[in-house]
Short mmCIF file of C-alpha atoms in Angstrom, two decimals:
data_model
loop_
_atom_site.label_atom_id
_atom_site.label_comp_id
_atom_site.label_asym_id
_atom_site.label_seq_id
_atom_site.Cartn_x
_atom_site.Cartn_y
_atom_site.Cartn_z
CA MET A 1 0.00 0.00 0.00
CA ASN A 2 1.49 3.28 -1.14
CA GLN A 3 0.78 6.02 1.40
CA ALA A 4 1.34 8.70 -1.26
CA ILE A 5 -1.84 7.39 -2.96
CA ILE A 6 -5.12 7.96 -1.14
CA PHE A 7 -8.46 6.80 -2.50
CA THR A 8 -11.52 8.82 -1.49
CA GLU A 9 -15.05 7.58 -0.79
CA LEU A 10 -16.46 10.15 -3.22
CA GLN A 11 -17.12 8.05 -6.32
CA TYR A 12 -19.90 9.25 -8.59
CA TRP A 13 -21.46 8.52 -11.97
CA GLN A 14 -20.65 10.97 -14.80
CA PRO A 15 -23.54 10.50 -17.25
CA GLU A 16 -22.11 12.69 -20.01
CA LEU A 17 -18.96 10.55 -20.23
CA HIS A 18 -20.58 7.22 -19.23
CA VAL A 19 -17.91 6.63 -16.58
CA MET A 20 -17.71 6.13 -12.84
CA VAL A 21 -15.39 8.77 -11.41
CA LEU A 22 -13.15 7.91 -8.47
CA PRO A 23 -11.04 10.82 -7.21
CA VAL A 24 -7.61 9.79 -5.90
CA GLN A 25 -4.96 11.90 -4.19
CA ILE A 26 -1.45 11.38 -5.49
CA ASN A 27 1.16 13.14 -3.37
CA GLY A 28 -1.54 15.61 -2.26
CA VAL A 29 -2.87 16.34 -5.77
CA THR A 30 -6.36 15.11 -6.64
CA VAL A 31 -6.64 13.23 -9.94
CA ASP A 32 -9.88 11.75 -11.27
CA CYS A 33 -9.94 8.13 -12.32
CA HIS A 34 -12.58 7.32 -14.94
CA ILE A 35 -13.85 3.75 -14.95
CA SER A 36 -15.85 2.87 -18.07
CA VAL A 37 -19.10 0.94 -18.07
CA LYS A 38 -17.42 -1.65 -20.27
CA TYR A 39 -14.70 -2.14 -17.64
CA LEU A 40 -17.21 -2.32 -14.77
CA LEU A 41 -19.40 -4.84 -16.55
CA ASP A 42 -16.50 -6.89 -17.95
CA GLY A 43 -17.46 -6.02 -21.53
CA GLN A 44 -21.02 -7.32 -21.15
CA ALA A 45 -24.25 -5.48 -21.92
CA HIS A 46 -24.13 -1.71 -21.63
CA SER A 47 -26.09 -0.28 -18.70
CA THR A 48 -26.74 3.23 -17.45
CA ASP A 49 -28.68 2.16 -14.37
CA VAL A 50 -26.71 4.12 -11.78
CA ALA A 51 -27.79 1.92 -8.86
CA GLN A 52 -26.59 -1.21 -10.69
CA LEU A 53 -23.31 0.44 -11.68
CA MET A 54 -22.66 1.61 -8.11
CA LYS A 55 -23.35 -1.91 -6.84
CA VAL A 56 -20.91 -3.40 -9.36
CA PHE A 57 -18.33 -0.71 -8.58
CA ASN A 58 -18.57 -1.37 -4.83
CA ALA A 59 -18.18 -5.12 -5.39
CA LYS A 60 -15.00 -4.52 -7.45
CA ARG A 61 -13.71 -1.49 -5.56
CA PHE A 62 -10.59 -3.05 -4.01
CA ASP A 63 -9.53 -4.67 -7.29
CA ILE A 64 -10.08 -1.36 -9.09
CA GLU A 65 -8.03 0.50 -6.47
CA ASP A 66 -5.23 -2.08 -6.77
CA GLU A 67 -5.17 -1.70 -10.56
CA ILE A 68 -5.16 2.10 -10.36
CA GLU A 69 -2.42 2.07 -7.72
CA GLN A 70 -0.26 -0.21 -9.89
CA PHE A 71 -0.85 2.04 -12.91
CA ILE A 72 0.14 5.13 -10.90
CA GLU A 73 3.31 3.48 -9.60
CA ASP A 74 4.26 2.17 -13.06
CA SER A 75 3.82 5.63 -14.62
CA GLY A 76 5.74 7.57 -11.98
CA GLY A 77 2.72 9.33 -10.49
CA GLU A 78 2.66 12.35 -12.83
CA PHE A 79 -0.68 13.04 -14.54
CA ASP A 80 -2.16 16.00 -16.40
CA ALA A 81 -5.39 14.21 -17.37
CA PRO A 82 -7.77 11.71 -15.76
CA ILE A 83 -6.68 8.11 -15.43
CA LEU A 84 -8.89 5.84 -17.55
CA LEU A 85 -9.77 2.20 -17.01
CA SER A 86 -11.69 1.07 -20.06
#
């Protein structure tokens, strides 16, 4: 667990982009992580039911956080745009 990376509990659905947004602090700077519907649903049927997407997100949250943390560490932690899991 990297203490320079802090995941918030403030995830929300962004309907215009069709992504779940998970803000993460990297060395004190907040960066949004966008998680696509395709990623959340493992490439299965597209859904915009926010309650269903939140339920799926919460079930996968720790795996998602692990993947994002690994991505941040592999890329050196410098970002000027949202991180995307698609």
